[in-house]
Short mmCIF file of C-alpha atoms in Angstrom, two decimals:
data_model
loop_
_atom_site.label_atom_id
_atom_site.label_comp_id
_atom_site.label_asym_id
_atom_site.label_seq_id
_atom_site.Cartn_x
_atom_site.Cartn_y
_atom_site.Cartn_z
CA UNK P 1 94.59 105.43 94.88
CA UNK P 2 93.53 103.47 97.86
CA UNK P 3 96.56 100.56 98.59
CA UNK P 4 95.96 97.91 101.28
CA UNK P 5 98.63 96.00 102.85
CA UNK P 6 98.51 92.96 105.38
CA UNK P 7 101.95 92.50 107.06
CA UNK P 8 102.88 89.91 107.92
CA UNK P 9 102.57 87.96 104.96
CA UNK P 10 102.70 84.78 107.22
CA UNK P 11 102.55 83.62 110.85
CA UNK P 12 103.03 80.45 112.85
CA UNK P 13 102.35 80.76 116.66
CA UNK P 14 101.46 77.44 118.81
CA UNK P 15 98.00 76.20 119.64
CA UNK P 16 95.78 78.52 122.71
CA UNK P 17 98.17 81.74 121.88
CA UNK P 18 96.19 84.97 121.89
CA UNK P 19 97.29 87.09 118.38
CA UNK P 20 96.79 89.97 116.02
CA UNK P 21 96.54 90.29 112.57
CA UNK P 22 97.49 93.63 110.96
CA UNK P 23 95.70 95.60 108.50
CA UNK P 24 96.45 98.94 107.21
CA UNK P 25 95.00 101.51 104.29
CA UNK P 26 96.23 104.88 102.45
CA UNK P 27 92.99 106.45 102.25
CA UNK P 28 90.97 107.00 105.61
CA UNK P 29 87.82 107.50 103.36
CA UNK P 30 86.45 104.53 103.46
CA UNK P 31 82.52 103.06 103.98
CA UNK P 32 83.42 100.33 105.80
CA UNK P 33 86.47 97.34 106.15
CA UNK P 34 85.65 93.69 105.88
CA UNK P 35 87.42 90.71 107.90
CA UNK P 36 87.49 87.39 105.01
CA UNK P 37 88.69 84.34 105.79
CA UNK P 38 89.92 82.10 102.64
CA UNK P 39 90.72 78.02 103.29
CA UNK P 40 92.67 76.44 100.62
CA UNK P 41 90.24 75.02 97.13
CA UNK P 42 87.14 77.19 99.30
CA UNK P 43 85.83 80.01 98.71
CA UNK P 44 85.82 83.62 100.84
CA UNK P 45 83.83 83.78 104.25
CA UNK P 46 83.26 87.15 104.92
CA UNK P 47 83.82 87.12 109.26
CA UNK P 48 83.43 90.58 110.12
CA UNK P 49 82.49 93.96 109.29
CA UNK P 50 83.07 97.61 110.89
CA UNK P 51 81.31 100.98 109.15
CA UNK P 52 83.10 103.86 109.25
CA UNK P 53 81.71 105.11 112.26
CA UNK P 54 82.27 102.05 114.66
CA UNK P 55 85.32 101.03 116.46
CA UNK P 56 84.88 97.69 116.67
CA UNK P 57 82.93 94.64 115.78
CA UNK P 58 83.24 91.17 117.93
CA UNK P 59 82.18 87.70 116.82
CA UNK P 60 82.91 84.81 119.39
CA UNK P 61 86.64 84.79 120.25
CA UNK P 62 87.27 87.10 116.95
CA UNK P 63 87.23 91.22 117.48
CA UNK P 64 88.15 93.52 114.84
CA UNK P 65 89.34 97.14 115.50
CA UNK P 66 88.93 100.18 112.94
CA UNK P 67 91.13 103.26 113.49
CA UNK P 68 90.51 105.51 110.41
CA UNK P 69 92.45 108.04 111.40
CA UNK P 70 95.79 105.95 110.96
CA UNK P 71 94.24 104.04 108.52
CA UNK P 72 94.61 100.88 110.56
CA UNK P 73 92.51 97.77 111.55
CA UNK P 74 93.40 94.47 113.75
CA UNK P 75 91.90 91.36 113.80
CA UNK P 76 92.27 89.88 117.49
CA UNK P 77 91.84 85.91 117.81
CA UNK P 78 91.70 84.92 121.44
CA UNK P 79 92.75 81.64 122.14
CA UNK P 80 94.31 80.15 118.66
CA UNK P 81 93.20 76.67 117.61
CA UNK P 82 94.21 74.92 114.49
CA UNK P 83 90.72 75.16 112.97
CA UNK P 84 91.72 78.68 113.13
CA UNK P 85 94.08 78.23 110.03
CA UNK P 86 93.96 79.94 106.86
CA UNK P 87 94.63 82.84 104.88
CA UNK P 88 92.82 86.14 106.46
CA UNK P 89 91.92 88.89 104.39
CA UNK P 90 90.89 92.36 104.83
CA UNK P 91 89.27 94.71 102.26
CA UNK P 92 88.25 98.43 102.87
CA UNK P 93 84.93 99.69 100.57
CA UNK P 94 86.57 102.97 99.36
CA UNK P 95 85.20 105.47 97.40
CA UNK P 96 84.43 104.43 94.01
CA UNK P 97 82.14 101.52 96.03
CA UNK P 98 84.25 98.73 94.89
CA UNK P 99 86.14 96.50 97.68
CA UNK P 100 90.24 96.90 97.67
CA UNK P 101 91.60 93.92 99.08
CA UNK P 102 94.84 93.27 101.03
CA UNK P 103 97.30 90.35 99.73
CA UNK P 104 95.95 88.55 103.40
CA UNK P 105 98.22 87.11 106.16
CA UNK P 106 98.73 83.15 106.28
CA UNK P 107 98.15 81.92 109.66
CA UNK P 108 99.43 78.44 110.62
CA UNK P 109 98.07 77.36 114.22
CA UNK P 110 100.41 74.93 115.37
CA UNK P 111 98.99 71.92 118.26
CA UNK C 1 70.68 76.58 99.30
CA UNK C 2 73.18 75.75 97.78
CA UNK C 3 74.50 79.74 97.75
CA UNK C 4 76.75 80.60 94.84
CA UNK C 5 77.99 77.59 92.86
CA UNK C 6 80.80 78.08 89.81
CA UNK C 7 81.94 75.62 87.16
CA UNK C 8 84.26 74.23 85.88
CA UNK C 9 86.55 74.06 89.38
CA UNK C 10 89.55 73.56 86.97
CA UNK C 11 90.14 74.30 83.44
CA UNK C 12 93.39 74.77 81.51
CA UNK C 13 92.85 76.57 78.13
CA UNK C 14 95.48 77.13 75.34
CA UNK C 15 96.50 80.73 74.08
CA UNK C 16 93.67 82.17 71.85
CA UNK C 17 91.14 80.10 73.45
CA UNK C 18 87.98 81.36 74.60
CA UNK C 19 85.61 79.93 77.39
CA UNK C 20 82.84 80.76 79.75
CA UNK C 21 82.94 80.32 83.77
CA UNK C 22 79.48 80.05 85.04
CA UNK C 23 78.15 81.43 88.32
CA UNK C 24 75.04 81.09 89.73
CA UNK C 25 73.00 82.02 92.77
CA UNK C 26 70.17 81.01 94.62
CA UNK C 27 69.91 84.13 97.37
CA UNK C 28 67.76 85.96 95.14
CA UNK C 29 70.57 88.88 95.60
CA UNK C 30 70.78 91.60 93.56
CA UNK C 31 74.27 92.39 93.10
CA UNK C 32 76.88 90.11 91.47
CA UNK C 33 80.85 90.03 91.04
CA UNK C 34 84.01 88.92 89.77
CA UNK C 35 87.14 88.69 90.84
CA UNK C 36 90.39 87.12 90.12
CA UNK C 37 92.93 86.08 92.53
CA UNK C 38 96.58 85.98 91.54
CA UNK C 39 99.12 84.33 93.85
CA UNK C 40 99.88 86.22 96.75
CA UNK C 41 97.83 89.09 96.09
CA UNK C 42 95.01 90.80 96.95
CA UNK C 43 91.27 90.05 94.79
CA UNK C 44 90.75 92.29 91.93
CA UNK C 45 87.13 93.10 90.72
CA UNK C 46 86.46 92.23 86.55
CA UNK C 47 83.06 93.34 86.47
CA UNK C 48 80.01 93.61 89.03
CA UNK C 49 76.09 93.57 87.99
CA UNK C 50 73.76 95.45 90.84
CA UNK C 51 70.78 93.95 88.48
CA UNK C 52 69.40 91.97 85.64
CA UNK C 53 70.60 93.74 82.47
CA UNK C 54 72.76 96.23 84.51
CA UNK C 55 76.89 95.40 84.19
CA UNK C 56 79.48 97.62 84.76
CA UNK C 57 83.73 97.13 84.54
CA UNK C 58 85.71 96.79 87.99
CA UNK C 59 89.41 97.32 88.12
CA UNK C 60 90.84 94.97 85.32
CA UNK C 61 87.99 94.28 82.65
CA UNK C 62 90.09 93.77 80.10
CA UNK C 63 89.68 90.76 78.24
CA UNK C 64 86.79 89.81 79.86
CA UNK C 65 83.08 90.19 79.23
CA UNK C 66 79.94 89.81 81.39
CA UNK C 67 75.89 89.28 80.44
CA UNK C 68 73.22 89.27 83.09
CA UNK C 69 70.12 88.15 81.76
CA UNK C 70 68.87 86.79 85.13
CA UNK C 71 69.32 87.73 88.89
CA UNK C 72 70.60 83.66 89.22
CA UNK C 73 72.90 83.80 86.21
CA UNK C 74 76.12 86.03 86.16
CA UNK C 75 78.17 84.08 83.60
CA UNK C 76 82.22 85.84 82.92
CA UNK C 77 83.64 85.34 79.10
CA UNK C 78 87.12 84.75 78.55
CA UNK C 79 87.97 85.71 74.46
CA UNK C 80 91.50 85.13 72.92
CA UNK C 81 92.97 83.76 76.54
CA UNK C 82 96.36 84.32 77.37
CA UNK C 83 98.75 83.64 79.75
CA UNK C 84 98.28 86.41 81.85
CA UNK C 85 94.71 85.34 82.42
CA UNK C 86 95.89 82.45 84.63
CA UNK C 87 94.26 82.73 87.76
CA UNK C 88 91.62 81.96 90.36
CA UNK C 89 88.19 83.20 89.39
CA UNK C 90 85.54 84.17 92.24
CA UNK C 91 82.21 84.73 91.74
CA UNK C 92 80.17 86.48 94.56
CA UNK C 93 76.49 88.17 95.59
CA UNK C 94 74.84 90.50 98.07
CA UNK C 95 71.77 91.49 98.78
CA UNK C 96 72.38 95.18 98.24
CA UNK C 97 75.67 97.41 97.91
CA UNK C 98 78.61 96.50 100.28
CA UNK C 99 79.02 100.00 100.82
CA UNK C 100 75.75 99.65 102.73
CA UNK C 101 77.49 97.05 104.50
CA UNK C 102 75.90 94.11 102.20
CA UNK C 103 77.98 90.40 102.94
CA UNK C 104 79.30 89.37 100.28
CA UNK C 105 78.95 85.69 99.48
CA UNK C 106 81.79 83.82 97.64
CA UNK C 107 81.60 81.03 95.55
CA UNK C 108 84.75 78.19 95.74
CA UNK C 109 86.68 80.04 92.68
CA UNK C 110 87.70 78.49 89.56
CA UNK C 111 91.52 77.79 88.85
CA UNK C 112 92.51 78.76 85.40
CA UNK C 113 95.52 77.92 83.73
CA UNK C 114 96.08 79.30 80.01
CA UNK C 115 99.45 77.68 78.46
#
């Protein structure tokens, strides 16, 4: 049964810091794996996608990496501002063609 | 465009209780979900639609039931609430099959608590 897991759960780092958010999976057969971000009473905005068979996607100062292999993905944000803050989710389209979703990674941009 | 648009935003129900959270979407797209939310976990799909008059059950259907009679309209049933249905309910739509690599579009969720 595919399993997602975001570590950390949360993370504080001051304003203009470059940092990584960590995804990983237990099953490298996946379709594809989905960057969300959630802000608090708002709905989902999905922020990036990789297929399978790319390594990476990049979206202004956002770039996501896919390494199926290790069943891993990171979610680089260059140059932190507090707009920036919110919950960031990642969910891997597995096999059975539904989305499995990580618990996400609270990120608190500090000025 | 107003995208996808749920109601109510809040809603506490008591145990035994039934109600309906509405979901609607104006991207023409084909394919509809549901998922709830509990706190500090991942989303879990209820049920998904990929067409008008076509539902099928997601991970945790239980207790729940869906109708699709339009592509706008994806309404999700709560019968006989209980407790353990307190959650946040999203409501989402693509285009086509996110294994395709579709967007998903969410709507702003509904909070339900059932005391």
């Amino acid at each position: 049964k595919q399993e997602v897991t975001q570590i950390p759960a949360a993370l504080s780092v001051p304003e203009g810091e470059n940092l990584v958010l960590n995804c990983s999976f237990t099953d490298s057969a996946i379709y594809n794996l989905q960057w969300f971000r959630q802000d608090p009473g708002k709905g989902l905005t999905s922020l990036l996608l990789i297929q399978s068979s790319q390594r990476e996607q990049t979206s202004g100062r956002l770039n996501a990496s896919l390494d199926k292999s290790s069943g891993r993905s990171t979610l680089y944000i260059a140059a932190s501002q507090p707009g920036d803050s919110a919950t960031y989710l990642c969910a891997v389209t597995s096999s059975n063609y539904q989305l499995i979703w990580g618990a996400g990674t609270k990120l608190i941009i500090k000025p | 465009n107003a995208g996808v648009t749920q109601t109510p935003k809040f809603r506490i129900l008591k145990i035994g209780q039934s109600m309906t959270l509405q979901c609607t979407q104006d991207m023409n797209h084909n394919y509809m979900y549901w998922y709830r939310q509990d706190p500090g976990m991942g989303l879990k799909l209820i049920y998904y639609s990929v067409g008008a008059g076509i539902t099928d059950k997601g991970e945790v259907p239980n207790g729940y039931n869906v109708s699709r009679s339009t592509t706008e309209d994806f309404p999700l049933r709560l019968e006989l609430a209980a407790p353990s249905q307190t959650s946040v309910y999203f409501c989402a739509s693509s285009y086509s099959d996110t294994l395709a690599g579709y967007e998903q579009y969410f709507g702003p969720g509904t909070r339900l608590t059932v005391t």
